JSON list of C-alpha atoms in Angstrom, two decimals:
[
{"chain": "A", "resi": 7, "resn": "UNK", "atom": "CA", "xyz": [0.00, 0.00, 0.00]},
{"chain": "A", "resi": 8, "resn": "UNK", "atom": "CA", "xyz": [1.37, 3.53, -0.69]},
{"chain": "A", "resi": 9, "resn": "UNK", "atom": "CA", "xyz": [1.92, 5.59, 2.67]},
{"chain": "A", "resi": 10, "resn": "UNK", "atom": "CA", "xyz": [-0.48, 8.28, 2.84]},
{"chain": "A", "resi": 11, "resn": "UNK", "atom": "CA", "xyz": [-2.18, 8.16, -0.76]},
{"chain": "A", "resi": 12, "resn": "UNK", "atom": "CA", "xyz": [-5.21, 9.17, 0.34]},
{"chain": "A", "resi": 13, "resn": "UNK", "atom": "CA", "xyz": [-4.11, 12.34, 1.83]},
{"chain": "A", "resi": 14, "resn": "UNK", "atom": "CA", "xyz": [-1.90, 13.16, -1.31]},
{"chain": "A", "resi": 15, "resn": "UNK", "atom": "CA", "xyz": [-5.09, 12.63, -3.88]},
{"chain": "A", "resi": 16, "resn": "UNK", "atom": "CA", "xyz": [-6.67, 15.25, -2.07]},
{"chain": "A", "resi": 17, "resn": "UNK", "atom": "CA", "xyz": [-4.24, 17.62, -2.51]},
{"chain": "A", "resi": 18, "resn": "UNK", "atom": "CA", "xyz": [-4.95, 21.24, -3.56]},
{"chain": "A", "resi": 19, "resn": "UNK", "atom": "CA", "xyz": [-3.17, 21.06, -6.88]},
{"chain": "A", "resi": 20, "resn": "UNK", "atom": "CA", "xyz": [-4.30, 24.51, -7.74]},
{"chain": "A", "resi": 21, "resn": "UNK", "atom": "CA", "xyz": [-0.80, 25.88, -7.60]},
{"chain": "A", "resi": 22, "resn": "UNK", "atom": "CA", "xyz": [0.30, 23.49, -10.54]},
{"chain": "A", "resi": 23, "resn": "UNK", "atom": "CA", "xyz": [-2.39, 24.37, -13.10]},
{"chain": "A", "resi": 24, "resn": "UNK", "atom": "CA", "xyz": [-1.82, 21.02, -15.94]},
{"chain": "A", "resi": 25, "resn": "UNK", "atom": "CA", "xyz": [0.26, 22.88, -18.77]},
{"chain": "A", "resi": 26, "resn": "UNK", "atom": "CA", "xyz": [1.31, 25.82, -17.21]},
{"chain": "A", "resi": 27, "resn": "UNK", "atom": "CA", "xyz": [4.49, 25.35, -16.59]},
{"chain": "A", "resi": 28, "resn": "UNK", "atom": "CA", "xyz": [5.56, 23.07, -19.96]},
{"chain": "A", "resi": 29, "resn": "UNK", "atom": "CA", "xyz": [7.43, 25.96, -21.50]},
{"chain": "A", "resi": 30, "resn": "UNK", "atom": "CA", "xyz": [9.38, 26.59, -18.51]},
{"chain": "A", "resi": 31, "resn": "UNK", "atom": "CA", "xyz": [10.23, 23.06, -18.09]},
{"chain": "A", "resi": 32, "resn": "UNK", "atom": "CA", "xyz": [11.23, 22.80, -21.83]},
{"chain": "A", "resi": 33, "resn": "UNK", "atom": "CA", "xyz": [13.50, 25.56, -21.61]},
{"chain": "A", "resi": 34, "resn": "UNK", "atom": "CA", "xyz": [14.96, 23.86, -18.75]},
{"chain": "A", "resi": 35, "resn": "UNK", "atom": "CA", "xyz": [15.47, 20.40, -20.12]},
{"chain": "A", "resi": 36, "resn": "UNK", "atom": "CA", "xyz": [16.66, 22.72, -23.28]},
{"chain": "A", "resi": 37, "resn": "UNK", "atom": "CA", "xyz": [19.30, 23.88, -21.78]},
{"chain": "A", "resi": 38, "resn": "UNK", "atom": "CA", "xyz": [20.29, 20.83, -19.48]},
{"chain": "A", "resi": 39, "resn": "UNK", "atom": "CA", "xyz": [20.66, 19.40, -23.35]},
{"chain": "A", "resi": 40, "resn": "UNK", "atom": "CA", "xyz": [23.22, 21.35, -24.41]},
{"chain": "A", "resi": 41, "resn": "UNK", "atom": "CA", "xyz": [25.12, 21.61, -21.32]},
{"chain": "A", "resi": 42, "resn": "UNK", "atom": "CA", "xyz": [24.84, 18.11, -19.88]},
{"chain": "A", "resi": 43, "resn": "UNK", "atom": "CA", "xyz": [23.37, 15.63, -22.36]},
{"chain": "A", "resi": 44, "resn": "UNK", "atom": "CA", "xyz": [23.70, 12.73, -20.19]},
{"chain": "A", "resi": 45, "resn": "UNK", "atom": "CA", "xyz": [21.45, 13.81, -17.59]},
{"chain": "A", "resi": 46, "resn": "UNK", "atom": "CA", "xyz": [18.99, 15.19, -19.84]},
{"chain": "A", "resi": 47, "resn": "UNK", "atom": "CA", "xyz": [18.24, 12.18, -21.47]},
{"chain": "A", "resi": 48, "resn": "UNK", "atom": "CA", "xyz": [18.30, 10.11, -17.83]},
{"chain": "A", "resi": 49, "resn": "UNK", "atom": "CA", "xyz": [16.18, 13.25, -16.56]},
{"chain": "A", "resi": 50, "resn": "UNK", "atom": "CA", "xyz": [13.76, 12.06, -19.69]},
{"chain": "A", "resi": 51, "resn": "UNK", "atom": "CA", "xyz": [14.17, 8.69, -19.40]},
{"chain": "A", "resi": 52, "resn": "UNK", "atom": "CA", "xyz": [12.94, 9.05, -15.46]},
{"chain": "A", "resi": 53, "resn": "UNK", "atom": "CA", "xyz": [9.93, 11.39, -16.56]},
{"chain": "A", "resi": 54, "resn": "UNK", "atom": "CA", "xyz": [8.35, 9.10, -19.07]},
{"chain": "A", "resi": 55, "resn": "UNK", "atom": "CA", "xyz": [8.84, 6.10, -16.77]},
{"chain": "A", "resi": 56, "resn": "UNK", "atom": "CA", "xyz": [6.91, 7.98, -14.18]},
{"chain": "A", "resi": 57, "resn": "UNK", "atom": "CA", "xyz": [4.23, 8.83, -15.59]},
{"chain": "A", "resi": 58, "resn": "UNK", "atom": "CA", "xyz": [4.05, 5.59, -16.54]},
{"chain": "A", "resi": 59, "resn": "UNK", "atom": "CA", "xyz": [4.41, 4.36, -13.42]},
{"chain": "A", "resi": 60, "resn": "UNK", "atom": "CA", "xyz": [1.74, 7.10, -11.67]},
{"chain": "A", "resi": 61, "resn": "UNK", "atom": "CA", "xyz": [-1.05, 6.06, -14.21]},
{"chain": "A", "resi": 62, "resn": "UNK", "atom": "CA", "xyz": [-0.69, 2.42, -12.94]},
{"chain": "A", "resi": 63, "resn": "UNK", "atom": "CA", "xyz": [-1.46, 3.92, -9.66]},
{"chain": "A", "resi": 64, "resn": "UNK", "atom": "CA", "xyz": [-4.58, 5.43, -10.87]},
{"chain": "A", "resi": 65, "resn": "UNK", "atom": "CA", "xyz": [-3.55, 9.50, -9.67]},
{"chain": "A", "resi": 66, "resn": "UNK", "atom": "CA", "xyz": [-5.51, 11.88, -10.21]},
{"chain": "A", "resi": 67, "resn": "UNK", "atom": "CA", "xyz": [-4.30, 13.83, -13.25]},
{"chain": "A", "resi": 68, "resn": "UNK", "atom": "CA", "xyz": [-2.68, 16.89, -11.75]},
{"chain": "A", "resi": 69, "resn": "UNK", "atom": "CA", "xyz": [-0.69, 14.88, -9.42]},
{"chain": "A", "resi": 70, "resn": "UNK", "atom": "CA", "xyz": [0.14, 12.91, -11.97]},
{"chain": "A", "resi": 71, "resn": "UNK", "atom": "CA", "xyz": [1.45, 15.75, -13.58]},
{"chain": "A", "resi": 72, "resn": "UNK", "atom": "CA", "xyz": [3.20, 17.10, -10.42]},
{"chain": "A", "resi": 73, "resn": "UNK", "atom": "CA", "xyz": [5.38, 13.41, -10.45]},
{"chain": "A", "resi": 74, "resn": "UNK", "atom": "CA", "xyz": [6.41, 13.81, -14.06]},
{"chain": "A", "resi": 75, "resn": "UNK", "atom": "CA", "xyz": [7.62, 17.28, -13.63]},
{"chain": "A", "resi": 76, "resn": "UNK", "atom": "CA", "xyz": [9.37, 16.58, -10.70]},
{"chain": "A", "resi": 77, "resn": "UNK", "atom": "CA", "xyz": [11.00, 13.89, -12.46]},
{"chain": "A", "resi": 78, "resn": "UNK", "atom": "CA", "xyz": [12.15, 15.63, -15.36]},
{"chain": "A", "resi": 79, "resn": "UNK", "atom": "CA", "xyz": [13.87, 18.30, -13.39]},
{"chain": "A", "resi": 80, "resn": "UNK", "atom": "CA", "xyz": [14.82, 15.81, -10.40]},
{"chain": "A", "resi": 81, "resn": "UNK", "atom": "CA", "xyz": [18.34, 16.30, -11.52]},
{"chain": "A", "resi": 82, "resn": "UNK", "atom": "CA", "xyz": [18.65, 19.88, -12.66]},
{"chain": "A", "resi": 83, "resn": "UNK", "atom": "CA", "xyz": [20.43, 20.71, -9.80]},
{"chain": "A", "resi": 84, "resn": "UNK", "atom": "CA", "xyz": [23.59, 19.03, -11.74]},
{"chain": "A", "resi": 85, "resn": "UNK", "atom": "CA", "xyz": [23.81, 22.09, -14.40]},
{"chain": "A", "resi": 86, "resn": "UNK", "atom": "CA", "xyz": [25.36, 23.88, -11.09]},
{"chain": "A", "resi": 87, "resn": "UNK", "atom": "CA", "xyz": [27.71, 20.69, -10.51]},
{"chain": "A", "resi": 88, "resn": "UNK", "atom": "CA", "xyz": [31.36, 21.01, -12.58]},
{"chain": "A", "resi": 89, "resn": "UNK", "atom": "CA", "xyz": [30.86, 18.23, -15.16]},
{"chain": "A", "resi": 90, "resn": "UNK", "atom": "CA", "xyz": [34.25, 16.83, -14.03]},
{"chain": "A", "resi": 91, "resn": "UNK", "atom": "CA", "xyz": [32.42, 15.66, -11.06]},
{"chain": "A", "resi": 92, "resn": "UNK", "atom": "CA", "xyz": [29.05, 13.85, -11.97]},
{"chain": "A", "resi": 93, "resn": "UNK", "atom": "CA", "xyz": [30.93, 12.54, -15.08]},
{"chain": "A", "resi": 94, "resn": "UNK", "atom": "CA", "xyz": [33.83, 11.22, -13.01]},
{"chain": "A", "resi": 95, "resn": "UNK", "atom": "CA", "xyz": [34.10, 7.64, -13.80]},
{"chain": "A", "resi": 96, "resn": "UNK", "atom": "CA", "xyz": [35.91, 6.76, -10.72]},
{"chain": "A", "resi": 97, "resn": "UNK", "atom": "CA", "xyz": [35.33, 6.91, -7.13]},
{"chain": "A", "resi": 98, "resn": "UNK", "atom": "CA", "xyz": [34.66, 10.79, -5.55]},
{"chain": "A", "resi": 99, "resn": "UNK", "atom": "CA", "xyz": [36.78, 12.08, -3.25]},
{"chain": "A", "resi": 100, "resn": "UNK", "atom": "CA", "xyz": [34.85, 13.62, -0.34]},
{"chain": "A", "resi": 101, "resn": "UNK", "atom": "CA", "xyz": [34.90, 16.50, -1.35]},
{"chain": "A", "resi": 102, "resn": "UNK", "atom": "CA", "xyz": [33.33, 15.73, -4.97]},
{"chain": "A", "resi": 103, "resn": "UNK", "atom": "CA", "xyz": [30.97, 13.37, -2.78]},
{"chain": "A", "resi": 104, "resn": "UNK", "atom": "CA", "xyz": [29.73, 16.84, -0.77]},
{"chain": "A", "resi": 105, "resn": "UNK", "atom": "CA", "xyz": [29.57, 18.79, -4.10]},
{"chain": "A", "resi": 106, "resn": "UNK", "atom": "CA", "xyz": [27.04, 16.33, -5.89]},
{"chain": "A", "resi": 107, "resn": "UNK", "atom": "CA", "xyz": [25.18, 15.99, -2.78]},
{"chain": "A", "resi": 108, "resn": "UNK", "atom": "CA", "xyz": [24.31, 19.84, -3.07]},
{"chain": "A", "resi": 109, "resn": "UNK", "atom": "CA", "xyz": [23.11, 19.03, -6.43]},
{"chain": "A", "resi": 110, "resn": "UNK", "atom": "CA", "xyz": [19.12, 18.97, -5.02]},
{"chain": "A", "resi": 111, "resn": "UNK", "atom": "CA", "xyz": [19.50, 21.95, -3.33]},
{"chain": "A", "resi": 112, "resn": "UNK", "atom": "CA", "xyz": [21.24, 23.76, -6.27]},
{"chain": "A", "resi": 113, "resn": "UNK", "atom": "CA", "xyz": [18.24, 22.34, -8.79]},
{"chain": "A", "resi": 114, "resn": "UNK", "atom": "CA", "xyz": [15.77, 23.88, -5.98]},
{"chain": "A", "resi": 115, "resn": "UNK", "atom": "CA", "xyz": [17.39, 27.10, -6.22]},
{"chain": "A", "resi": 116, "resn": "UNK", "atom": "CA", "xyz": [17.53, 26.76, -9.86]},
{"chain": "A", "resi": 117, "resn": "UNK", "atom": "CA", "xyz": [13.62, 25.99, -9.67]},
{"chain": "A", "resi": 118, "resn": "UNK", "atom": "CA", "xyz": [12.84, 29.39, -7.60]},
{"chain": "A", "resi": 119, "resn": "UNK", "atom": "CA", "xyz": [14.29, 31.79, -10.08]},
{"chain": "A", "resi": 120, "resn": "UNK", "atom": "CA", "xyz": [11.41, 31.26, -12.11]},
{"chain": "A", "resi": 121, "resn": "UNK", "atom": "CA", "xyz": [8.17, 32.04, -10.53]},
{"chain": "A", "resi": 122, "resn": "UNK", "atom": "CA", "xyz": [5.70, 28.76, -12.29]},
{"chain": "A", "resi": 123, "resn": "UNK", "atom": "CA", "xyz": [8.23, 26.34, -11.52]},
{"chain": "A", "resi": 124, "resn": "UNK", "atom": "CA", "xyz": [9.09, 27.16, -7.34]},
{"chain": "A", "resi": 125, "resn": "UNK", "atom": "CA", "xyz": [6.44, 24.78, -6.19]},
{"chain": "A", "resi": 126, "resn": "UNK", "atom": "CA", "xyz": [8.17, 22.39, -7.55]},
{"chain": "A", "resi": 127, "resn": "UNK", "atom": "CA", "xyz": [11.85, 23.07, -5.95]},
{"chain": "A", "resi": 128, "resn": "UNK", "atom": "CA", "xyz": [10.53, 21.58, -2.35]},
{"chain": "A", "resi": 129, "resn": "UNK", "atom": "CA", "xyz": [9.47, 18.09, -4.26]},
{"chain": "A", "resi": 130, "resn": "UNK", "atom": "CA", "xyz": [12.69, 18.76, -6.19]},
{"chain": "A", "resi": 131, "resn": "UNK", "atom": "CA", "xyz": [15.20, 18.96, -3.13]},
{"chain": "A", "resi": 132, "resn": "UNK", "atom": "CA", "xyz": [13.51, 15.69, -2.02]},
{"chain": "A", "resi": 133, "resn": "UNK", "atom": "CA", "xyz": [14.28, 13.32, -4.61]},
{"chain": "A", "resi": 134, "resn": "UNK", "atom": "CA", "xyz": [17.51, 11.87, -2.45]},
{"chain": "A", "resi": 135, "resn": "UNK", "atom": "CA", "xyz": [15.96, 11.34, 1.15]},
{"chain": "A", "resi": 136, "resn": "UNK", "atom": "CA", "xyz": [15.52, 8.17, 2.26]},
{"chain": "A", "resi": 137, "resn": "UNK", "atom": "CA", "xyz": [12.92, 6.45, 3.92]},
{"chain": "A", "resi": 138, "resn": "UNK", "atom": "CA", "xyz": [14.86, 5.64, 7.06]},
{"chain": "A", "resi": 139, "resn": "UNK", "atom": "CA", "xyz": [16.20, 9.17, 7.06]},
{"chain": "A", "resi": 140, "resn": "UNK", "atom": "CA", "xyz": [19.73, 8.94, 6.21]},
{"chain": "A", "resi": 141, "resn": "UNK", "atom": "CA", "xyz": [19.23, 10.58, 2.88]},
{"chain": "A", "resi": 142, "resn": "UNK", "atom": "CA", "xyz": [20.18, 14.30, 1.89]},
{"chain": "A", "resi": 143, "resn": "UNK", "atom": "CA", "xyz": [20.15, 17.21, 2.21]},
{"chain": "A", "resi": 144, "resn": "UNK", "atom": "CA", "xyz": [17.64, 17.42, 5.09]},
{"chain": "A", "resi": 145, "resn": "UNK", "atom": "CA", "xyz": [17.28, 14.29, 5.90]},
{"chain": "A", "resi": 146, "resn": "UNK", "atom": "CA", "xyz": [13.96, 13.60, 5.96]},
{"chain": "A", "resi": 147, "resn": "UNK", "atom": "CA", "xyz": [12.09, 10.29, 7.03]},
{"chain": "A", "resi": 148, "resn": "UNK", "atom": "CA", "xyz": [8.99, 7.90, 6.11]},
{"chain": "A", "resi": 149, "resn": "UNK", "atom": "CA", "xyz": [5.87, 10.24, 5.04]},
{"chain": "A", "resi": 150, "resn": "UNK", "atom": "CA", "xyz": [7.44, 13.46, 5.79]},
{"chain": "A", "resi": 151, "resn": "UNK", "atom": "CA", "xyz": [9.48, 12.71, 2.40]},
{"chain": "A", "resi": 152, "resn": "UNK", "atom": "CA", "xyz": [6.74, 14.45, -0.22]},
{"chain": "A", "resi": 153, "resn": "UNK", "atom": "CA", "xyz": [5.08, 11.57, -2.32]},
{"chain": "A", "resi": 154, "resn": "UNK", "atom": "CA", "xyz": [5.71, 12.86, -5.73]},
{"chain": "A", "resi": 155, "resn": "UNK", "atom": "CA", "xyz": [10.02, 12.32, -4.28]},
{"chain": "A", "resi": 156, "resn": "UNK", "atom": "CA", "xyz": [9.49, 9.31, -3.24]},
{"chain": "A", "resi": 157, "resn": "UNK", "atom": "CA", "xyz": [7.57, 7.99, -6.44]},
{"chain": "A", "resi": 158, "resn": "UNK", "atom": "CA", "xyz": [10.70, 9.64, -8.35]},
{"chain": "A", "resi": 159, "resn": "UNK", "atom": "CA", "xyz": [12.93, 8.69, -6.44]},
{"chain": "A", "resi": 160, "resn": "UNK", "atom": "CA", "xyz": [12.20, 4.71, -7.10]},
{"chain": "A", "resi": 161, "resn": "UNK", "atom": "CA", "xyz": [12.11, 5.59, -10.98]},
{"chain": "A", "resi": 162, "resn": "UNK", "atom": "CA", "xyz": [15.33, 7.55, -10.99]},
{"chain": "A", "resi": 163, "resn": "UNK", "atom": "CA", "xyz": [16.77, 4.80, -9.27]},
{"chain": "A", "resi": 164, "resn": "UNK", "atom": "CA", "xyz": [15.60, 1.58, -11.81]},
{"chain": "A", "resi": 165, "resn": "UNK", "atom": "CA", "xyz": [16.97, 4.31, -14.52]},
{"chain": "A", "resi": 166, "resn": "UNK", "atom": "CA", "xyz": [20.45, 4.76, -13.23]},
{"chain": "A", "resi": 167, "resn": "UNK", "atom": "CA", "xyz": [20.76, 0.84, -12.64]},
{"chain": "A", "resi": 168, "resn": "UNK", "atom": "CA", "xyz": [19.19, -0.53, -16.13]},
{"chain": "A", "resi": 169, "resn": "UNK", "atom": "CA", "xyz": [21.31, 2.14, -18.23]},
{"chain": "A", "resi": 170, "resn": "UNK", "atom": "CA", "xyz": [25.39, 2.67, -18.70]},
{"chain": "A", "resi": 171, "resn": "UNK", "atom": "CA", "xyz": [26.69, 5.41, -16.24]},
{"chain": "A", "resi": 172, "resn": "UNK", "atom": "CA", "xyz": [30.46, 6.50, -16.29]},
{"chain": "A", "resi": 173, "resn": "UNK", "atom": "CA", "xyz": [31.46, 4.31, -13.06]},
{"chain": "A", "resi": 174, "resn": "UNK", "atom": "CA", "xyz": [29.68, 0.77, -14.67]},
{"chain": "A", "resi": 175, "resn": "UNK", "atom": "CA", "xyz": [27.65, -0.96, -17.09]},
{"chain": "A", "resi": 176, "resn": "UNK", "atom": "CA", "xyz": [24.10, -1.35, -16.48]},
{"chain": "A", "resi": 177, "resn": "UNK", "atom": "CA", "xyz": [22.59, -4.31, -14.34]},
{"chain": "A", "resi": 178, "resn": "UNK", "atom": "CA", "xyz": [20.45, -6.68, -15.48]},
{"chain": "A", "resi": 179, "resn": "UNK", "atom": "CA", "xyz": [16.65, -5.87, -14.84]},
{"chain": "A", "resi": 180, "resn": "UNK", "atom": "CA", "xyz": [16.19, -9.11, -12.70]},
{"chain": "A", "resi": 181, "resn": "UNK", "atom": "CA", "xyz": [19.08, -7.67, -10.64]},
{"chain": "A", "resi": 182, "resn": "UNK", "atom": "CA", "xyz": [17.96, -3.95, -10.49]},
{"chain": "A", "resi": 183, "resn": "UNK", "atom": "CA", "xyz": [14.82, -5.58, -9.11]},
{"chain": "A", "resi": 184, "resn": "UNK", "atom": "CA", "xyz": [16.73, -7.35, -6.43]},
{"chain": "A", "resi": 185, "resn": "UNK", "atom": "CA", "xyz": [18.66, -3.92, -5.82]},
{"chain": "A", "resi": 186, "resn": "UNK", "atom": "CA", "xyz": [15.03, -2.09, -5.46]},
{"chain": "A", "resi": 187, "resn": "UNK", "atom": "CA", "xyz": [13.31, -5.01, -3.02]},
{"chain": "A", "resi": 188, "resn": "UNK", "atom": "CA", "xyz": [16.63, -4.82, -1.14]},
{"chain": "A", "resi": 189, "resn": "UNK", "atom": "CA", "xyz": [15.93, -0.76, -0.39]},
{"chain": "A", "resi": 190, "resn": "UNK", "atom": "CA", "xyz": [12.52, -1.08, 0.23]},
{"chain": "A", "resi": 191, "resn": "UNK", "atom": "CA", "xyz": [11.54, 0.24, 3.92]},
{"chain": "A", "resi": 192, "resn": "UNK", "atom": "CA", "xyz": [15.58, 1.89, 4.00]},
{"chain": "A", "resi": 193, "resn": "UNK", "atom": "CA", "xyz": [16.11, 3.76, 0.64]},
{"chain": "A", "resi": 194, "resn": "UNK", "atom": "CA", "xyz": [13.02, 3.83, -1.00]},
{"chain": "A", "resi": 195, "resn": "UNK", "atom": "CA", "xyz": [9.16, 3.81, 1.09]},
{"chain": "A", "resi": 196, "resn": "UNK", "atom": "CA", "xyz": [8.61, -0.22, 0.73]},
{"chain": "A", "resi": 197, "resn": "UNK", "atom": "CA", "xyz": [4.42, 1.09, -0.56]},
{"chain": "A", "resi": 198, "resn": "UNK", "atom": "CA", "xyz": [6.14, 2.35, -3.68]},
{"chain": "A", "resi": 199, "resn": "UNK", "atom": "CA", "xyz": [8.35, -0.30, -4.18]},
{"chain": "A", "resi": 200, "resn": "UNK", "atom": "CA", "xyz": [5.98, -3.07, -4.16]},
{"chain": "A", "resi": 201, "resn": "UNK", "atom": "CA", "xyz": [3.66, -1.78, -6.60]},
{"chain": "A", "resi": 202, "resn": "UNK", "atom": "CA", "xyz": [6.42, -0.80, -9.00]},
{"chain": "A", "resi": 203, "resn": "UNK", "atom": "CA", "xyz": [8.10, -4.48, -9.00]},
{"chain": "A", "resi": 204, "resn": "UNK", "atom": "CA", "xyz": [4.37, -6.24, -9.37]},
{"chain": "A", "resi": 205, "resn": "UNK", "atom": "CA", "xyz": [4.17, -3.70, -12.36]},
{"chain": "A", "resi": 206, "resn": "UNK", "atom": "CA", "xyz": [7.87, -4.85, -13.56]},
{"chain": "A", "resi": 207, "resn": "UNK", "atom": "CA", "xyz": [6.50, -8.41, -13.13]},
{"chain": "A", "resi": 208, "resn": "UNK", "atom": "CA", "xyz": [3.05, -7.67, -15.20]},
{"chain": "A", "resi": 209, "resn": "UNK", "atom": "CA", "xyz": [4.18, -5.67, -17.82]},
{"chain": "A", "resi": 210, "resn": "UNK", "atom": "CA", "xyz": [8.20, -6.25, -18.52]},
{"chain": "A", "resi": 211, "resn": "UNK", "atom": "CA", "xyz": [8.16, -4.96, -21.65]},
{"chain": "A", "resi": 212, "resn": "UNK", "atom": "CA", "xyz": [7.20, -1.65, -21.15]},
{"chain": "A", "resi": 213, "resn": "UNK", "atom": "CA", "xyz": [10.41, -1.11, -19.39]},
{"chain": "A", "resi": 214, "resn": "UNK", "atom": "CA", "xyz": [12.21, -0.65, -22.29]},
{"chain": "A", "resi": 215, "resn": "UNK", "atom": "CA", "xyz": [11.07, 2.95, -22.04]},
{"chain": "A", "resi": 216, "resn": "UNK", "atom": "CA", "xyz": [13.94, 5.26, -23.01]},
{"chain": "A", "resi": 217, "resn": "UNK", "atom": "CA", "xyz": [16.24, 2.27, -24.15]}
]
């Protein structure tokens, strides 16, 4: 069961009128294009696969919505990140380690310089917490982690393990699986988790999304 559905489909949505904001985000993903092509195209990958994922659990359009666009900018922070860092293929030092950790922060930041989009930087900064609160930057725990993060948070996650990054090669779906049960109830809130493997079980193929 997902923690505390209920409380998020009755959300006022009103400050995230559907389509309002698609020419912001566009410029956005735009620019994250040109400047870091890699994480646009994970950014996009992540996006489609959640709203995906969010129709499967049946939410109401405009928080729908709110999921996909916080999954397309989950990672805009990284435009603010010196690409010798997040496109390190070795091990980070510390203090590369405490640079891309400010990379939420820097996409909320990012987020509030343009007045349709600010909602979104709180959901934004979220996308790293962890459900047993040992995540970043304010560590947050269980249900006080906003639902549209924690939906995003599971999708950015199957992305980065199914697809080539500059460290590895990409695991095997079974094994990304394994990777995701393993986090559920420490990484990831175990009532997203669940339903997203039973999906991966149902309906493999649409996984390829983004391939």
């Amino acid at each position: 069961m997902v923690h505390d559905l209920p409380s998020w489909r009755s959300l006022d949505t009103s400050p995230w009128p559907p389509g309002a904001d698609d020419d912001a985000v566009a410029r956005l993903l735009d620019l994250a294009e040109e400047a870091a092509p890699e994480v646009a195209a994970h950014m996009e990958r992540t996006a489609r696969l959640a709203r995906r994922f969010a129709t499967e659990l049946e939410l109401a359009q405009p928080l729908l919505e709110l999921v996909v666009r916080t999954a397309h900018l989950h990672d805009i922070g990284k435009l603010a990140i010196p690409p010798w860092v997040h496109e390190k293929p070795g091990p980070l030092t510390d203090t590369e380690r405490r640079m891309m950790r400010a990379h939420p922060v820097m996409g909320q930041k990012i987020l509030e310089r343009k007045p349709v989009l600010m909602a979104l930087g709180p959901l934004v900064r979220a996308t790293h917490e962890r459900w047993d609160g040992n995540g970043y930057p304010d560590r947050l725990k269980g249900p006080a982690i906003p639902l549209p993060a924690r939906i995003v948070a599971v999708c950015d996650a199957w992305d980065a393990m199914t697809h080539t990054r500059v460290y590895r090669g990409p695991l095997t779906r079974a094994r990304a699986s394994q990777e995701l049960s393993r986090g559920a109830g420490t990484q990831f809130d175990p009532g997203i988790v669940e339903p997203f493997r039973a999906l991966l079980d149902d309906q493999i193929d649409c996984w390829a999304i983004g391939a």
